[in-house]
CSV table of C-alpha atoms and ligand atoms in Angstrom, one decimal:
chain,number,residue,atom,x,y,z
A,139,MET,CA,0.0,0.0,0.0
A,140,LYS,CA,1.2,3.5,-0.8
A,141,LYS,CA,2.0,5.7,2.2
A,142,ILE,CA,0.3,9.0,2.8
A,143,ILE,CA,1.7,11.4,5.4
A,144,ILE,CA,-0.5,14.3,6.5
A,145,LEU,CA,0.9,17.3,8.3
A,146,SER,CA,-2.0,19.2,9.8
A,147,GLY,CA,-2.2,22.5,11.7
A,148,ALA,CA,-4.8,24.7,13.3
A,149,GLY,CA,-6.5,25.4,9.9
A,150,ILE,CA,-7.9,21.8,9.7
A,151,SER,CA,-9.9,22.4,12.9
A,152,ALA,CA,-11.1,26.0,12.0
A,153,GLU,CA,-14.3,24.7,10.4
A,154,SER,CA,-15.0,22.9,13.7
A,155,GLY,CA,-15.0,26.2,15.4
A,156,ILE,CA,-11.5,26.3,16.9
A,157,SER,CA,-9.5,29.5,16.4
A,158,THR,CA,-6.2,29.3,14.5
A,159,TYR,CA,-3.2,31.0,16.0
A,160,ARG,CA,-1.9,33.5,13.4
A,161,ASP,CA,-4.9,34.4,11.2
A,162,SER,CA,-6.6,37.7,11.9
A,163,GLY,CA,-8.7,37.1,15.0
A,164,GLY,CA,-6.4,34.1,15.9
A,165,LEU,CA,-5.4,33.2,19.4
A,166,TRP,CA,-2.1,35.0,19.3
A,167,GLU,CA,-3.9,38.3,18.8
A,168,LYS,CA,-5.7,37.8,22.1
A,169,TYR,CA,-2.9,36.1,24.2
A,170,SER,CA,0.8,36.5,24.3
A,171,ILE,CA,2.7,33.4,23.1
A,172,GLU,CA,5.5,34.2,25.6
A,173,GLU,CA,3.0,34.3,28.5
A,174,VAL,CA,0.8,31.3,27.8
A,175,ALA,CA,2.8,29.0,25.5
A,176,SER,CA,6.4,29.1,26.6
A,177,ILE,CA,8.2,27.3,29.3
A,178,ASP,CA,9.5,30.6,30.7
A,179,GLY,CA,6.0,31.9,30.8
A,180,TYR,CA,4.9,28.9,32.7
A,181,LYS,CA,7.7,29.3,35.3
A,182,ARG,CA,6.7,33.0,35.7
A,183,ASN,CA,3.0,32.5,36.1
A,184,PRO,CA,1.8,28.9,36.2
A,185,GLN,CA,-1.7,29.8,37.3
A,186,LEU,CA,-2.3,31.9,34.1
A,187,VAL,CA,-1.0,29.1,31.9
A,188,LEU,CA,-3.0,26.4,33.6
A,189,GLU,CA,-6.1,28.5,33.2
A,190,PHE,CA,-5.4,29.1,29.5
A,191,TYR,CA,-5.2,25.4,28.8
A,192,ASN,CA,-8.2,24.6,31.1
A,193,GLU,CA,-10.2,26.9,28.9
A,194,ARG,CA,-8.9,25.3,25.7
A,195,ARG,CA,-9.7,21.9,27.0
A,196,LYS,CA,-13.3,22.9,27.9
A,197,GLN,CA,-13.7,24.2,24.3
A,198,TYR,CA,-12.3,21.1,22.6
A,199,LYS,CA,-14.5,18.8,24.6
A,200,ASN,CA,-17.6,20.1,22.9
A,201,THR,CA,-16.1,20.3,19.5
A,202,GLN,CA,-16.7,17.8,16.7
A,203,PRO,CA,-14.4,16.8,13.9
A,204,ASN,CA,-15.3,18.1,10.4
A,205,LEU,CA,-15.3,16.4,7.0
A,206,ALA,CA,-11.5,17.1,6.6
A,207,HIS,CA,-10.7,15.1,9.7
A,208,ARG,CA,-13.1,12.3,8.6
A,209,LEU,CA,-11.5,12.1,5.1
A,210,CYS,CA,-8.0,11.8,6.7
A,211,HIS,CA,-9.4,8.7,8.5
A,212,GLU,CA,-11.2,7.4,5.4
A,213,LEU,CA,-8.0,7.4,3.4
A,214,GLU,CA,-6.8,4.6,5.7
A,215,GLY,CA,-8.9,2.1,3.7
A,216,ARG,CA,-6.8,2.7,0.6
A,217,TYR,CA,-3.4,3.8,1.9
A,218,GLU,CA,-1.1,3.5,4.9
A,219,VAL,CA,-1.7,6.8,6.6
A,220,VAL,CA,0.2,8.7,9.3
A,221,VAL,CA,-1.2,11.9,10.6
A,222,ILE,CA,1.4,14.3,12.0
A,223,THR,CA,-0.5,17.1,13.7
A,224,GLN,CA,0.7,20.2,15.4
A,225,ASN,CA,-2.8,20.5,17.0
A,226,VAL,CA,-3.3,19.9,20.7
A,227,ASP,CA,-7.0,19.1,20.1
A,228,ASN,CA,-8.2,15.5,19.7
A,229,LEU,CA,-10.3,15.9,16.6
A,230,HIS,CA,-8.2,13.5,14.5
A,231,GLU,CA,-8.8,10.9,17.2
A,232,LYS,CA,-12.5,11.6,17.3
A,233,ALA,CA,-12.7,11.2,13.5
A,234,GLY,CA,-11.1,7.7,13.9
A,235,SER,CA,-7.6,8.1,12.6
A,236,THR,CA,-5.4,5.4,14.1
A,237,ASN,CA,-1.9,6.5,13.5
A,238,ILE,CA,-1.4,10.0,14.9
A,239,ILE,CA,1.8,11.8,16.0
A,240,HIS,CA,1.0,14.8,18.2
A,241,LEU,CA,4.1,17.0,17.7
A,242,HIS,CA,3.0,19.7,20.2
A,243,GLY,CA,1.3,17.4,22.8
A,244,GLU,CA,-2.3,16.8,23.7
A,245,CYS,CA,-4.5,19.1,25.7
A,246,ASP,CA,-6.5,16.4,27.3
A,247,LYS,CA,-3.4,14.9,29.0
A,248,ALA,CA,-1.3,16.1,31.9
A,249,CYS,CA,2.2,15.3,32.9
A,250,SER,CA,5.1,15.9,35.4
A,251,SER,CA,6.7,19.4,35.6
A,252,TYR,CA,10.1,17.7,36.3
A,253,ASN,CA,10.1,15.6,33.2
A,254,PRO,CA,7.1,16.2,30.9
A,255,ASN,CA,8.0,13.3,28.6
A,256,ASP,CA,8.3,10.6,31.3
A,257,SER,CA,5.4,8.3,30.1
A,258,ARG,CA,5.0,6.9,33.7
A,259,TYR,CA,3.5,10.3,34.7
A,260,ILE,CA,1.4,11.2,31.7
A,261,VAL,CA,-2.3,10.9,32.6
A,262,GLU,CA,-5.6,11.4,30.8
A,263,LEU,CA,-7.7,14.2,32.2
A,264,THR,CA,-11.2,12.8,32.8
A,265,ASP,CA,-14.7,14.3,33.1
A,266,ASP,CA,-14.3,13.9,36.9
A,267,HIS,CA,-11.1,15.8,36.8
A,268,PRO,CA,-11.0,17.9,33.7
A,269,ASP,CA,-9.0,20.9,34.9
A,270,ILE,CA,-5.4,21.2,36.3
A,271,HIS,CA,-5.0,23.4,39.4
A,272,ILE,CA,-2.0,24.7,41.4
A,273,GLY,CA,-1.3,22.0,43.9
A,274,ASP,CA,-2.4,19.0,41.7
A,275,LYS,CA,0.5,16.6,41.8
A,276,ALA,CA,1.9,14.3,39.1
A,277,GLY,CA,3.0,10.7,40.1
A,278,ASP,CA,6.5,11.9,40.9
A,279,GLY,CA,5.3,14.6,43.3
A,280,SER,CA,5.9,17.5,41.0
A,281,GLN,CA,3.2,20.0,40.0
A,282,LEU,CA,0.9,18.5,37.3
A,283,ARG,CA,1.1,20.5,34.1
A,284,PRO,CA,-0.5,20.3,30.6
A,285,TYR,CA,1.1,17.7,28.3
A,286,ILE,CA,1.9,20.4,25.7
A,287,VAL,CA,5.2,21.2,24.0
A,288,TRP,CA,5.9,24.8,24.7
A,289,PHE,CA,8.2,27.3,23.0
A,290,GLY,CA,11.6,26.8,24.5
A,291,GLU,CA,11.1,23.0,24.9
A,292,ALA,CA,12.4,20.1,22.9
A,293,VAL,CA,10.0,18.3,20.5
A,294,PRO,CA,10.5,14.6,21.3
A,295,LYS,CA,8.2,13.3,18.7
A,296,MET,CA,10.3,14.8,15.8
A,297,GLU,CA,12.3,11.6,15.3
A,298,ASP,CA,9.1,9.5,14.7
A,299,ALA,CA,7.8,12.3,12.5
A,300,ILE,CA,10.9,12.4,10.4
A,301,ASP,CA,10.9,8.6,10.0
A,302,ALA,CA,7.4,8.8,8.7
A,303,VAL,CA,8.0,11.7,6.3
A,304,GLN,CA,11.0,10.0,4.7
A,305,ASP,CA,8.8,7.2,3.6
A,306,ALA,CA,6.1,9.3,2.0
A,307,ASP,CA,4.7,8.5,-1.4
A,308,ILE,CA,2.2,11.3,-1.0
A,309,PHE,CA,2.6,14.3,1.5
A,310,ILE,CA,-0.4,16.4,2.4
A,311,ILE,CA,0.0,19.7,4.3
A,312,ILE,CA,-3.3,21.0,5.6
A,313,GLY,CA,-4.0,24.3,7.5
A,314,THR,CA,-0.6,25.2,8.8
A,315,SER,CA,1.3,28.5,8.2
A,316,LEU,CA,4.6,26.5,8.5
A,317,ASN,CA,5.9,29.3,10.9
A,318,VAL,CA,6.9,27.1,13.8
A,319,TYR,CA,10.1,25.0,13.8
A,320,PRO,CA,11.1,22.2,14.0
A,321,ALA,CA,7.7,21.1,12.7
A,322,ALA,CA,7.9,23.2,9.6
A,323,GLY,CA,11.3,21.7,8.8
A,324,LEU,CA,9.7,18.3,8.2
A,325,VAL,CA,9.1,19.3,4.6
A,326,SER,CA,12.8,19.1,3.9
A,327,TYR,CA,12.6,15.3,4.6
A,328,VAL,CA,10.0,14.6,1.9
A,329,PRO,CA,11.4,12.4,-0.8
A,330,LYS,CA,11.8,13.9,-4.2
A,331,SER,CA,9.7,11.1,-5.7
A,332,ALA,CA,6.7,12.1,-3.5
A,333,LYS,CA,3.7,14.0,-4.6
A,334,VAL,CA,3.1,17.1,-2.4
A,335,PHE,CA,-0.2,18.8,-1.9
A,336,ILE,CA,-1.1,21.8,0.2
A,337,ILE,CA,-4.7,22.6,1.3
A,338,ASP,CA,-4.9,26.1,2.6
A,339,PRO,CA,-7.0,29.1,1.5
A,340,ASN,CA,-4.0,31.4,1.8
A,341,ASP,CA,-0.6,31.5,0.1
A,342,ILE,CA,2.0,29.3,1.8
A,343,ASN,CA,5.7,30.0,1.4
A,344,LEU,CA,7.2,26.5,0.7
A,345,ARG,CA,10.0,25.3,-1.4
A,346,VAL,CA,10.7,21.6,-1.7
A,347,GLY,CA,12.6,19.7,-4.4
A,348,THR,CA,9.4,18.5,-6.0
A,349,GLN,CA,6.3,19.9,-7.6
A,350,ILE,CA,3.6,21.1,-5.3
A,351,THR,CA,-0.1,21.2,-6.0
A,352,HIS,CA,-1.8,23.9,-3.9
A,353,ILE,CA,-5.6,23.4,-3.5
A,354,LYS,CA,-6.4,27.0,-2.4
A,355,LYS,CA,-9.5,26.1,-0.4
A,356,LYS,CA,-10.7,25.5,3.2
A,357,ALA,CA,-9.9,22.1,4.7
A,358,THR,CA,-13.2,20.4,4.1
A,359,GLU,CA,-13.6,21.5,0.4
A,360,GLY,CA,-9.9,21.0,-0.2
A,361,MET,CA,-9.8,17.5,1.2
A,362,LYS,CA,-12.9,16.5,-0.8
A,363,GLU,CA,-11.2,17.7,-4.0
A,364,LEU,CA,-7.9,16.0,-3.1
A,365,VAL,CA,-9.6,12.6,-2.4
A,366,GLU,CA,-11.3,12.8,-5.8
A,367,LEU,CA,-8.0,13.7,-7.5
A,368,LEU,CA,-6.2,10.8,-5.8
A,369,GLU,CA,-9.0,8.4,-7.0
A,370,LYS,CA,-8.7,9.8,-10.6
A,371,GLN,CA,-4.9,9.4,-10.5
A,372,LYS,CA,-5.2,5.8,-9.3
A,373,THR,CA,-7.4,4.8,-12.1
A,374,GLU,CA,-5.4,6.6,-14.8
B,727,OAD,P1,-1.4,29.0,12.2
B,727,OAD,O1,-2.4,29.8,12.9
B,727,OAD,O2,0.0,29.6,12.3
B,727,OAD,O3,-1.7,28.8,10.7
B,727,OAD,C1,-3.0,28.4,10.4
B,727,OAD,C2,-3.1,28.1,8.9
B,727,OAD,O4,-4.4,27.6,8.6
B,727,OAD,C3,-2.8,29.3,8.0
B,727,OAD,O5,-2.0,29.0,6.9
B,727,OAD,C4,-4.3,29.6,7.5
B,727,OAD,O6,-4.2,30.2,6.2
B,727,OAD,C5,-4.9,28.3,7.4
B,727,OAD,N1,-6.3,28.2,7.5
B,727,OAD,C6,-7.2,29.1,8.1
B,727,OAD,N2,-8.5,28.7,8.0
B,727,OAD,C7,-8.4,27.5,7.3
B,727,OAD,C8,-9.4,26.5,6.9
B,727,OAD,N3,-10.7,26.7,7.1
B,727,OAD,N4,-9.0,25.4,6.2
B,727,OAD,C9,-7.6,25.3,5.9
B,727,OAD,N5,-6.7,26.1,6.3
B,727,OAD,C10,-7.1,27.2,7.0
B,727,OAD,O7,-1.4,27.5,12.9
B,727,OAD,P2,-0.3,26.4,12.9
B,727,OAD,O8,0.5,26.5,11.7
B,727,OAD,O9,-1.0,25.1,13.2
B,727,OAD,O10,2.1,25.6,18.8
B,727,OAD,O11,0.6,26.8,14.1
B,727,OAD,C11,1.7,26.0,14.5
B,727,OAD,C12,1.9,26.1,16.0
B,727,OAD,O12,2.0,27.5,16.4
B,727,OAD,C13,0.8,25.5,16.9
B,727,OAD,O13,0.9,24.1,17.0
B,727,OAD,C14,1.0,26.2,18.2
B,727,OAD,C15,1.2,27.6,17.6
B,727,OAD,O14,1.9,28.5,18.5
B,727,OAD,C16,2.2,25.8,20.2
B,727,OAD,O15,1.5,26.5,20.9
B,727,OAD,C17,3.4,25.1,20.7
């Protein structure tokens, strides 16, 4: 089976009602990245950061995947699919995708402040305990924190992501401005033989050593068009 690698960003969840980060009206217009999404910000004011993610988690809980997430899942019938997402929502999971790499963490999980990536202390937040408060402890006795990769922290899932990208027959980029590294650097690992597609209503500045097809539409319309295109190319 051919291998499809999908790199998704906030734009795929926009039609589900979740704000992107850098568009006009996006989250980073209302909040300061340094204050709520960096490790230094967390050290300065943990309460503010916990509240920011408690709020996000509440919003994600009532949000449903859209057709673009569902089509990412449906491709699994015909291709080997890996979804690499920068999103901290769980809409790819809710849509049924089975092979997901969360580069920037997952908002519905919590972890240790001493070692966020120690899997022994990563826990799911449940309906009984949906929020994280100051004083909540991880299994190692440290303050519990959101399982999110903040600016200023390493991105431990990059190696898995690079391995997947290097094997791509088809590489699909959906709804990411490619502003944030190292995630944006994944495109440099796409094999020259791969077909590359971008689905994004706006211009994206991307150069790879292969031809790119830009479907300049929102995620749901764009994914519909791409699935039809792939079907057509398969039968040609
Ligand atoms: P951005 O907000 O930077 O980019 C969103 C992209 O989605 C832009 O290219 C938009 O044009 C596009 N877009 C908007 N609406 C869309 C729609 N309906 N369909 C398809 N595309 C649409 O978000 P990301 O690139 O995901 O990290 O941001 C990357 C990282 O920066 C995030 O994971 C987050 C943020 O800071 C952390 O907080 C660590």
